[in-house]
CSV table of N, CA, C and O and ligand atoms in Angstrom, one decimal:
chain,number,residue,atom,x,y,z
A,145,MET,N,0.9,-1.2,0.0
A,145,MET,CA,0.0,0.0,0.0
A,145,MET,C,0.9,1.2,0.0
A,145,MET,O,1.9,1.3,0.7
A,146,VAL,N,0.5,2.2,-0.8
A,146,VAL,CA,1.2,3.5,-0.9
A,146,VAL,C,0.5,4.5,0.0
A,146,VAL,O,-0.6,4.3,0.3
A,147,SER,N,1.2,5.6,0.3
A,147,SER,CA,0.6,6.6,1.1
A,147,SER,C,-0.7,7.1,0.6
A,147,SER,O,-0.9,7.1,-0.6
A,148,GLY,N,-1.5,7.6,1.4
A,148,GLY,CA,-2.8,8.2,1.0
A,148,GLY,C,-4.0,7.3,1.3
A,148,GLY,O,-4.8,7.7,2.0
A,149,GLY,N,-4.0,6.1,0.8
A,149,GLY,CA,-5.0,5.2,1.1
A,149,GLY,C,-6.2,5.3,0.1
A,149,GLY,O,-7.2,4.6,0.2
A,150,ASP,N,-6.1,6.1,-0.9
A,150,ASP,CA,-7.2,6.2,-1.9
A,150,ASP,C,-7.3,4.9,-2.7
A,150,ASP,O,-6.2,4.3,-3.0
A,151,ARG,N,-8.5,4.5,-3.0
A,151,ARG,CA,-8.6,3.3,-3.8
A,151,ARG,C,-8.6,3.7,-5.3
A,151,ARG,O,-8.8,4.8,-5.7
A,152,ASN,N,-8.3,2.7,-6.1
A,152,ASN,CA,-8.6,2.8,-7.5
A,152,ASN,C,-7.6,3.7,-8.3
A,152,ASN,O,-7.9,4.1,-9.4
A,153,ASP,N,-6.5,4.0,-7.7
A,153,ASP,CA,-5.5,4.8,-8.5
A,153,ASP,C,-4.6,3.9,-9.2
A,153,ASP,O,-3.8,3.1,-8.5
A,154,ASP,N,-4.5,3.9,-10.5
A,154,ASP,CA,-3.6,3.1,-11.2
A,154,ASP,C,-2.2,3.8,-11.1
A,154,ASP,O,-2.1,5.0,-11.0
A,155,ILE,N,-1.2,2.9,-11.1
A,155,ILE,CA,0.2,3.5,-11.2
A,155,ILE,C,0.3,4.1,-12.6
A,155,ILE,O,-0.4,3.8,-13.5
A,156,ASP,N,1.2,5.1,-12.6
A,156,ASP,CA,1.6,5.7,-13.9
A,156,ASP,C,2.4,4.7,-14.7
A,156,ASP,O,3.5,4.5,-14.5
A,157,ASN,N,1.8,4.1,-15.7
A,157,ASN,CA,2.4,3.0,-16.5
A,157,ASN,C,3.0,3.5,-17.8
A,157,ASN,O,3.4,2.7,-18.6
A,158,GLU,N,3.1,4.8,-18.0
A,158,GLU,CA,3.5,5.4,-19.3
A,158,GLU,C,4.8,4.8,-19.7
A,158,GLU,O,5.1,4.6,-20.9
A,159,SER,N,5.7,4.6,-18.8
A,159,SER,CA,7.0,4.2,-19.1
A,159,SER,C,7.1,2.7,-19.3
A,159,SER,O,8.2,2.1,-19.6
A,160,GLN,N,6.0,2.0,-19.1
A,160,GLN,CA,6.1,0.5,-19.2
A,160,GLN,C,5.0,-0.1,-20.1
A,160,GLN,O,4.6,-1.2,-20.0
A,161,THR,N,4.6,0.7,-21.1
A,161,THR,CA,3.5,0.3,-21.9
A,161,THR,C,3.9,-0.9,-22.8
A,161,THR,O,3.0,-1.6,-23.3
A,162,ASP,N,5.2,-1.2,-22.9
A,162,ASP,CA,5.6,-2.4,-23.7
A,162,ASP,C,5.6,-3.7,-22.8
A,162,ASP,O,5.8,-4.8,-23.4
A,163,LEU,N,5.3,-3.6,-21.6
A,163,LEU,CA,5.2,-4.8,-20.8
A,163,LEU,C,3.9,-5.5,-21.0
A,163,LEU,O,2.9,-4.9,-21.2
A,164,ALA,N,4.0,-6.9,-21.1
A,164,ALA,CA,2.8,-7.6,-21.3
A,164,ALA,C,1.8,-7.5,-20.1
A,164,ALA,O,0.6,-7.4,-20.3
A,165,VAL,N,2.3,-7.5,-18.9
A,165,VAL,CA,1.5,-7.3,-17.7
A,165,VAL,C,2.0,-6.1,-17.0
A,165,VAL,O,3.1,-6.0,-16.6
A,166,LYS,N,1.1,-5.1,-16.9
A,166,LYS,CA,1.5,-3.9,-16.2
A,166,LYS,C,1.4,-4.1,-14.7
A,166,LYS,O,0.5,-4.7,-14.2
A,167,THR,N,2.4,-3.6,-14.1
A,167,THR,CA,2.4,-3.6,-12.6
A,167,THR,C,1.5,-2.5,-12.2
A,167,THR,O,1.4,-1.4,-12.8
A,168,ARG,N,0.8,-2.7,-11.0
A,168,ARG,CA,-0.1,-1.7,-10.5
A,168,ARG,C,0.3,-1.5,-9.0
A,168,ARG,O,0.6,-2.4,-8.3
A,169,ARG,N,0.3,-0.2,-8.7
A,169,ARG,CA,0.7,0.1,-7.3
A,169,ARG,C,-0.4,-0.4,-6.3
A,169,ARG,O,-0.2,-0.7,-5.2
A,170,LYS,N,-1.7,-0.3,-6.8
A,170,LYS,CA,-2.8,-0.7,-6.0
A,170,LYS,C,-3.7,-1.6,-6.8
A,170,LYS,O,-3.7,-1.6,-8.0
A,171,SER,N,-4.6,-2.3,-6.1
A,171,SER,CA,-5.6,-3.1,-6.7
A,171,SER,C,-6.6,-2.1,-7.3
A,171,SER,O,-6.8,-1.1,-6.7
A,172,ASN,N,-7.3,-2.6,-8.4
A,172,ASN,CA,-8.4,-1.7,-9.0
A,172,ASN,C,-9.7,-2.1,-8.4
A,172,ASN,O,-10.5,-2.7,-9.1
A,173,LYS,N,-10.0,-1.8,-7.2
A,173,LYS,CA,-11.3,-2.1,-6.7
A,173,LYS,C,-12.4,-1.2,-7.2
A,173,LYS,O,-12.1,0.0,-7.3
A,174,PRO,N,-13.5,-1.8,-7.6
A,174,PRO,CA,-14.6,-0.9,-8.1
A,174,PRO,C,-15.2,0.0,-7.0
A,174,PRO,O,-15.2,-0.4,-5.8
A,175,SER,N,-15.7,1.1,-7.4
A,175,SER,CA,-16.4,2.0,-6.4
A,175,SER,C,-17.7,1.2,-6.0
A,175,SER,O,-18.2,0.4,-6.7
A,176,LEU,N,-18.1,1.5,-4.8
A,176,LEU,CA,-19.2,0.8,-4.2
A,176,LEU,C,-20.4,1.8,-3.9
A,176,LEU,O,-20.1,3.0,-3.7
A,177,TYR,N,-21.6,1.3,-4.0
A,177,TYR,CA,-22.8,2.1,-3.9
A,177,TYR,C,-23.7,1.5,-2.9
A,177,TYR,O,-24.0,0.3,-2.9
A,178,LYS,N,-24.3,2.3,-2.0
A,178,LYS,CA,-25.3,1.9,-1.0
A,178,LYS,C,-26.6,2.0,-1.7
A,178,LYS,O,-26.9,2.9,-2.4
A,179,VAL,N,-27.4,0.9,-1.5
A,179,VAL,CA,-28.8,0.9,-2.0
A,179,VAL,C,-29.7,1.2,-0.8
A,179,VAL,O,-29.6,0.6,0.2
A,180,LEU,N,-30.5,2.3,-0.9
A,180,LEU,CA,-31.3,2.8,0.2
A,180,LEU,C,-32.8,2.6,-0.1
A,180,LEU,O,-33.2,2.8,-1.2
A,181,LEU,N,-33.5,2.3,0.9
A,181,LEU,CA,-35.0,2.3,0.9
A,181,LEU,C,-35.4,3.6,1.6
A,181,LEU,O,-34.9,4.0,2.6
A,182,LEU,N,-36.5,4.2,1.0
A,182,LEU,CA,-37.0,5.4,1.6
A,182,LEU,C,-38.4,5.1,2.2
A,182,LEU,O,-39.2,4.3,1.7
A,183,ASN,N,-38.7,5.8,3.3
A,183,ASN,CA,-40.0,5.6,4.0
A,183,ASN,C,-41.1,6.3,3.2
A,183,ASN,O,-40.9,7.3,2.4
A,184,ASP,N,-42.3,5.8,3.3
A,184,ASP,CA,-43.5,6.5,2.8
A,184,ASP,C,-44.7,6.1,3.7
A,184,ASP,O,-44.5,5.2,4.6
A,185,ASP,N,-45.8,6.7,3.5
A,185,ASP,CA,-46.9,6.4,4.5
A,185,ASP,C,-47.8,5.3,4.0
A,185,ASP,O,-48.8,5.0,4.7
A,186,TYR,N,-47.6,4.7,2.8
A,186,TYR,CA,-48.6,3.8,2.2
A,186,TYR,C,-48.1,2.4,2.0
A,186,TYR,O,-48.9,1.5,2.0
A,187,THR,N,-46.9,2.2,1.7
A,187,THR,CA,-46.4,0.8,1.4
A,187,THR,C,-46.5,0.0,2.7
A,187,THR,O,-46.0,0.4,3.8
A,188,PRO,N,-47.2,-1.2,2.6
A,188,PRO,CA,-47.3,-2.0,3.8
A,188,PRO,C,-46.0,-2.5,4.3
A,188,PRO,O,-45.1,-2.8,3.5
A,189,MET,N,-45.9,-2.6,5.6
A,189,MET,CA,-44.6,-3.1,6.2
A,189,MET,C,-44.3,-4.5,5.7
A,189,MET,O,-43.1,-4.7,5.5
A,190,GLU,N,-45.2,-5.3,5.6
A,190,GLU,CA,-45.0,-6.7,5.2
A,190,GLU,C,-44.4,-6.7,3.7
A,190,GLU,O,-43.6,-7.6,3.4
A,191,PHE,N,-44.9,-5.8,2.9
A,191,PHE,CA,-44.3,-5.7,1.5
A,191,PHE,C,-42.9,-5.3,1.5
A,191,PHE,O,-42.0,-5.9,0.8
A,192,VAL,N,-42.5,-4.4,2.4
A,192,VAL,CA,-41.1,-3.9,2.5
A,192,VAL,C,-40.2,-5.1,3.0
A,192,VAL,O,-39.1,-5.3,2.4
A,193,ILE,N,-40.7,-5.8,3.9
A,193,ILE,CA,-40.0,-7.0,4.4
A,193,ILE,C,-39.8,-8.0,3.3
A,193,ILE,O,-38.7,-8.5,3.1
A,194,ARG,N,-40.8,-8.2,2.5
A,194,ARG,CA,-40.7,-9.1,1.3
A,194,ARG,C,-39.6,-8.6,0.3
A,194,ARG,O,-38.8,-9.4,-0.2
A,195,VAL,N,-39.6,-7.3,0.1
A,195,VAL,CA,-38.6,-6.8,-0.8
A,195,VAL,C,-37.2,-7.0,-0.3
A,195,VAL,O,-36.3,-7.4,-1.1
A,196,LEU,N,-37.0,-6.8,1.0
A,196,LEU,CA,-35.7,-7.0,1.5
A,196,LEU,C,-35.3,-8.5,1.5
A,196,LEU,O,-34.1,-8.8,1.3
A,197,GLU,N,-36.2,-9.4,1.6
A,197,GLU,CA,-35.9,-10.8,1.6
A,197,GLU,C,-35.6,-11.3,0.1
A,197,GLU,O,-34.7,-12.0,-0.1
A,198,ILE,N,-36.4,-10.8,-0.8
A,198,ILE,CA,-36.3,-11.2,-2.2
A,198,ILE,C,-35.1,-10.6,-2.9
A,198,ILE,O,-34.3,-11.3,-3.5
A,199,TYR,N,-34.9,-9.3,-2.8
A,199,TYR,CA,-33.9,-8.6,-3.6
A,199,TYR,C,-32.6,-8.4,-2.9
A,199,TYR,O,-31.6,-8.1,-3.5
A,200,PHE,N,-32.6,-8.4,-1.5
A,200,PHE,CA,-31.4,-8.2,-0.8
A,200,PHE,C,-31.0,-9.3,0.1
A,200,PHE,O,-30.1,-9.2,0.9
A,201,ASN,N,-31.6,-10.5,-0.2
A,201,ASN,CA,-31.2,-11.8,0.5
A,201,ASN,C,-31.2,-11.7,2.0
A,201,ASN,O,-30.3,-12.3,2.6
A,202,LYS,N,-32.1,-10.9,2.6
A,202,LYS,CA,-32.1,-10.8,4.0
A,202,LYS,C,-33.0,-11.9,4.6
A,202,LYS,O,-34.0,-12.3,4.0
A,203,GLY,N,-32.7,-12.4,5.8
A,203,GLY,CA,-33.6,-13.2,6.5
A,203,GLY,C,-34.7,-12.4,7.1
A,203,GLY,O,-34.6,-11.2,7.1
A,204,HIS,N,-35.8,-13.1,7.6
A,204,HIS,CA,-37.0,-12.4,8.0
A,204,HIS,C,-36.7,-11.4,9.2
A,204,HIS,O,-37.2,-10.3,9.2
A,205,GLU,N,-35.8,-11.8,10.1
A,205,GLU,CA,-35.5,-11.0,11.2
A,205,GLU,C,-34.8,-9.7,10.8
A,205,GLU,O,-35.1,-8.6,11.2
A,206,ASP,N,-33.7,-9.9,10.0
A,206,ASP,CA,-32.9,-8.8,9.5
A,206,ASP,C,-33.8,-7.9,8.6
A,206,ASP,O,-33.7,-6.6,8.8
A,207,ALA,N,-34.6,-8.5,7.8
A,207,ALA,CA,-35.5,-7.7,6.9
A,207,ALA,C,-36.4,-6.8,7.8
A,207,ALA,O,-36.7,-5.6,7.5
A,208,THR,N,-37.0,-7.4,8.9
A,208,THR,CA,-37.9,-6.7,9.7
A,208,THR,C,-37.2,-5.5,10.4
A,208,THR,O,-37.7,-4.4,10.5
A,209,ARG,N,-35.9,-5.7,10.9
A,209,ARG,CA,-35.1,-4.7,11.5
A,209,ARG,C,-34.9,-3.5,10.6
A,209,ARG,O,-35.0,-2.4,10.9
A,210,ILE,N,-34.5,-3.8,9.3
A,210,ILE,CA,-34.2,-2.8,8.4
A,210,ILE,C,-35.5,-2.0,8.0
A,210,ILE,O,-35.5,-0.8,7.9
A,211,MET,N,-36.6,-2.7,7.8
A,211,MET,CA,-37.8,-2.1,7.5
A,211,MET,C,-38.2,-1.1,8.6
A,211,MET,O,-38.6,0.0,8.3
A,212,LEU,N,-38.1,-1.5,9.9
A,212,LEU,CA,-38.4,-0.7,11.0
A,212,LEU,C,-37.5,0.5,11.1
A,212,LEU,O,-38.0,1.6,11.4
A,213,GLN,N,-36.2,0.3,10.7
A,213,GLN,CA,-35.3,1.5,10.7
A,213,GLN,C,-35.8,2.5,9.7
A,213,GLN,O,-35.8,3.7,10.0
A,214,VAL,N,-36.1,2.0,8.5
A,214,VAL,CA,-36.6,3.0,7.5
A,214,VAL,C,-37.9,3.7,7.9
A,214,VAL,O,-38.0,4.9,7.8
A,215,HIS,N,-38.8,2.9,8.5
A,215,HIS,CA,-40.1,3.4,9.0
A,215,HIS,C,-39.9,4.5,10.0
A,215,HIS,O,-40.5,5.5,10.0
A,216,GLN,N,-38.9,4.3,10.9
A,216,GLN,CA,-38.7,5.2,12.0
A,216,GLN,C,-37.8,6.4,11.7
A,216,GLN,O,-38.0,7.5,12.1
A,217,ARG,N,-36.7,6.1,10.8
A,217,ARG,CA,-35.7,7.2,10.6
A,217,ARG,C,-35.9,7.8,9.2
A,217,ARG,O,-35.2,8.8,8.9
A,218,GLY,N,-36.7,7.2,8.3
A,218,GLY,CA,-36.9,7.7,7.0
A,218,GLY,C,-36.1,7.1,5.9
A,218,GLY,O,-36.5,7.2,4.7
A,219,VAL,N,-35.0,6.5,6.2
A,219,VAL,CA,-34.1,5.9,5.2
A,219,VAL,C,-33.3,4.8,5.9
A,219,VAL,O,-33.1,4.8,7.1
A,220,GLY,N,-32.9,3.8,5.1
A,220,GLY,CA,-32.1,2.7,5.6
A,220,GLY,C,-31.4,2.0,4.5
A,220,GLY,O,-31.7,2.1,3.3
A,221,ILE,N,-30.2,1.4,4.8
A,221,ILE,CA,-29.4,0.7,3.9
A,221,ILE,C,-29.8,-0.7,3.7
A,221,ILE,O,-29.9,-1.5,4.7
A,222,CYS,N,-30.0,-1.1,2.4
A,222,CYS,CA,-30.4,-2.5,2.1
A,222,CYS,C,-29.2,-3.3,1.8
A,222,CYS,O,-29.2,-4.5,2.0
A,223,GLY,N,-28.1,-2.7,1.3
A,223,GLY,CA,-26.9,-3.4,0.9
A,223,GLY,C,-26.0,-2.5,0.2
A,223,GLY,O,-26.3,-1.4,-0.2
A,224,ILE,N,-24.8,-3.0,-0.1
A,224,ILE,CA,-23.7,-2.2,-0.7
A,224,ILE,C,-23.1,-3.1,-1.9
A,224,ILE,O,-22.8,-4.2,-1.7
A,225,TYR,N,-23.2,-2.5,-3.1
A,225,TYR,CA,-22.9,-3.2,-4.3
A,225,TYR,C,-22.1,-2.4,-5.3
A,225,TYR,O,-22.0,-1.2,-5.2
A,226,THR,N,-21.5,-3.0,-6.3
A,226,THR,CA,-20.9,-2.3,-7.4
A,226,THR,C,-22.0,-1.6,-8.2
A,226,THR,O,-23.2,-1.9,-8.0
A,227,TYR,N,-21.6,-0.6,-9.0
A,227,TYR,CA,-22.6,0.3,-9.7
A,227,TYR,C,-23.7,-0.5,-10.4
A,227,TYR,O,-24.9,-0.2,-10.2
A,228,GLU,N,-23.4,-1.4,-11.2
A,228,GLU,CA,-24.4,-2.1,-12.1
A,228,GLU,C,-25.3,-2.9,-11.3
A,228,GLU,O,-26.5,-3.0,-11.6
A,229,VAL,N,-24.8,-3.6,-10.2
A,229,VAL,CA,-25.6,-4.4,-9.4
A,229,VAL,C,-26.6,-3.5,-8.6
A,229,VAL,O,-27.8,-3.8,-8.5
A,230,ALA,N,-26.1,-2.4,-8.1
A,230,ALA,CA,-26.9,-1.5,-7.3
A,230,ALA,C,-28.0,-1.0,-8.2
A,230,ALA,O,-29.2,-0.9,-7.8
A,231,GLU,N,-27.7,-0.5,-9.4
A,231,GLU,CA,-28.6,0.0,-10.3
A,231,GLU,C,-29.7,-1.0,-10.7
A,231,GLU,O,-30.9,-0.6,-10.7
A,232,THR,N,-29.3,-2.2,-10.9
A,232,THR,CA,-30.3,-3.3,-11.2
A,232,THR,C,-31.3,-3.5,-10.1
A,232,THR,O,-32.5,-3.6,-10.3
A,233,LYS,N,-30.8,-3.5,-8.8
A,233,LYS,CA,-31.6,-3.7,-7.7
A,233,LYS,C,-32.6,-2.6,-7.5
A,233,LYS,O,-33.8,-2.8,-7.2
A,234,VAL,N,-32.2,-1.3,-7.7
A,234,VAL,CA,-33.0,-0.2,-7.6
A,234,VAL,C,-34.2,-0.3,-8.6
A,234,VAL,O,-35.4,-0.2,-8.3
A,235,THR,N,-33.9,-0.7,-9.8
A,235,THR,CA,-34.9,-0.8,-10.9
A,235,THR,C,-35.8,-2.0,-10.5
A,235,THR,O,-37.1,-1.8,-10.7
A,236,GLN,N,-35.3,-3.1,-10.1
A,236,GLN,CA,-36.2,-4.2,-9.7
A,236,GLN,C,-37.1,-3.9,-8.6
A,236,GLN,O,-38.3,-4.3,-8.7
A,237,VAL,N,-36.6,-3.2,-7.6
A,237,VAL,CA,-37.5,-2.9,-6.4
A,237,VAL,C,-38.6,-1.9,-6.8
A,237,VAL,O,-39.8,-2.1,-6.5
A,238,ILE,N,-38.2,-0.9,-7.6
A,238,ILE,CA,-39.2,0.0,-8.1
A,238,ILE,C,-40.3,-0.6,-9.0
A,238,ILE,O,-41.5,-0.4,-8.8
A,239,ASP,N,-39.8,-1.5,-9.9
A,239,ASP,CA,-40.8,-2.2,-10.8
A,239,ASP,C,-41.7,-3.1,-10.0
A,239,ASP,O,-42.9,-3.1,-10.2
A,240,PHE,N,-41.1,-3.9,-9.1
A,240,PHE,CA,-41.9,-4.8,-8.3
A,240,PHE,C,-43.0,-4.0,-7.4
A,240,PHE,O,-44.1,-4.4,-7.3
A,241,SER,N,-42.5,-2.9,-6.9
A,241,SER,CA,-43.4,-2.1,-6.1
A,241,SER,C,-44.6,-1.5,-6.9
A,241,SER,O,-45.7,-1.5,-6.5
A,242,ARG,N,-44.3,-1.0,-8.1
A,242,ARG,CA,-45.3,-0.4,-8.9
A,242,ARG,C,-46.3,-1.5,-9.4
A,242,ARG,O,-47.5,-1.3,-9.5
A,243,GLN,N,-45.7,-2.7,-9.7
A,243,GLN,CA,-46.6,-3.8,-10.1
A,243,GLN,C,-47.6,-4.1,-9.1
A,243,GLN,O,-48.7,-4.6,-9.4
A,244,HIS,N,-47.3,-3.9,-7.8
A,244,HIS,CA,-48.2,-4.2,-6.7
A,244,HIS,C,-48.9,-2.9,-6.2
A,244,HIS,O,-49.6,-3.0,-5.2
A,245,GLY,N,-48.7,-1.8,-6.9
A,245,GLY,CA,-49.5,-0.6,-6.6
A,245,GLY,C,-49.0,0.2,-5.4
A,245,GLY,O,-49.7,0.9,-4.8
A,246,HIS,N,-47.7,0.0,-5.1
A,246,HIS,CA,-47.1,0.7,-3.9
A,246,HIS,C,-46.1,1.7,-4.3
A,246,HIS,O,-45.4,1.6,-5.3
A,247,PRO,N,-46.0,2.8,-3.6
A,247,PRO,CA,-45.1,3.9,-4.0
A,247,PRO,C,-43.7,3.8,-3.4
A,247,PRO,O,-42.9,4.8,-3.6
A,248,LEU,N,-43.3,2.7,-2.9
A,248,LEU,CA,-42.0,2.5,-2.3
A,248,LEU,C,-40.9,3.1,-3.2
A,248,LEU,O,-40.9,2.8,-4.4
A,249,GLN,N,-40.0,3.8,-2.6
A,249,GLN,CA,-38.9,4.4,-3.4
A,249,GLN,C,-37.6,3.8,-2.9
A,249,GLN,O,-37.3,3.6,-1.7
A,250,CYS,N,-36.7,3.6,-3.9
A,250,CYS,CA,-35.4,2.9,-3.7
A,250,CYS,C,-34.4,3.8,-4.5
A,250,CYS,O,-34.7,4.1,-5.6
A,251,THR,N,-33.3,4.0,-3.9
A,251,THR,CA,-32.3,4.8,-4.6
A,251,THR,C,-30.9,4.3,-4.2
A,251,THR,O,-30.7,3.4,-3.4
A,252,MET,N,-29.9,4.9,-4.9
A,252,MET,CA,-28.5,4.5,-4.6
A,252,MET,C,-27.6,5.7,-4.4
A,252,MET,O,-27.9,6.8,-4.9
A,253,GLU,N,-26.5,5.6,-3.6
A,253,GLU,CA,-25.6,6.7,-3.4
A,253,GLU,C,-24.2,6.1,-3.2
A,253,GLU,O,-24.0,5.0,-2.7
A,254,LYS,N,-23.2,6.8,-3.8
A,254,LYS,CA,-21.8,6.4,-3.7
A,254,LYS,C,-21.4,6.3,-2.2
A,254,LYS,O,-21.7,7.1,-1.4
A,255,GLU,N,-20.7,5.2,-1.9
A,255,GLU,CA,-20.2,5.0,-0.6
A,255,GLU,C,-19.3,6.1,-0.1
A,255,GLU,O,-18.4,6.5,-0.8
B,1604,TYC,N1,-44.2,3.6,6.8
B,1604,TYC,C1,-44.9,2.5,6.2
B,1604,TYC,C2,-46.1,2.1,7.0
B,1604,TYC,O1,-46.3,2.6,8.1
B,1604,TYC,C3,-43.9,1.3,6.2
B,1604,TYC,C4,-42.7,1.5,5.3
B,1604,TYC,C5,-41.5,1.1,5.8
B,1604,TYC,C6,-42.8,2.0,4.1
B,1604,TYC,C7,-40.3,1.2,5.0
B,1604,TYC,C8,-41.7,2.2,3.3
B,1604,TYC,O2,-39.3,1.9,3.0
B,1604,TYC,C9,-40.4,1.8,3.8
B,1604,TYC,N2,-46.9,1.3,6.4
């Protein structure tokens, strides 16, 4: 590890472009994104628990705890994923909720 601690910085490889395998000072970890559920006054609690079980692989107890946190504090973290996985989950949750006539909102934000 090099000083600083920032992730995702490639080494300056300009002087070694002829190497078959470029050395890197750091690993290229992808940026991570939190997927968040937002509270509303209409989506049934049991539906939110189902969403957490189906799309975020939570057990019933954990799903209930997260749902209650969202209900009480307005927002809660469902999981942390790479960009495309997070985006897919947001879309799936919103589609599933609309199919069932619920206004549940789901969003993502960079870690
Ligand atoms: N506030 C909702 C109710 O009282 C429950 C709820 C929880 C809704 C979490 C959305 O993300 C949510 N029925």
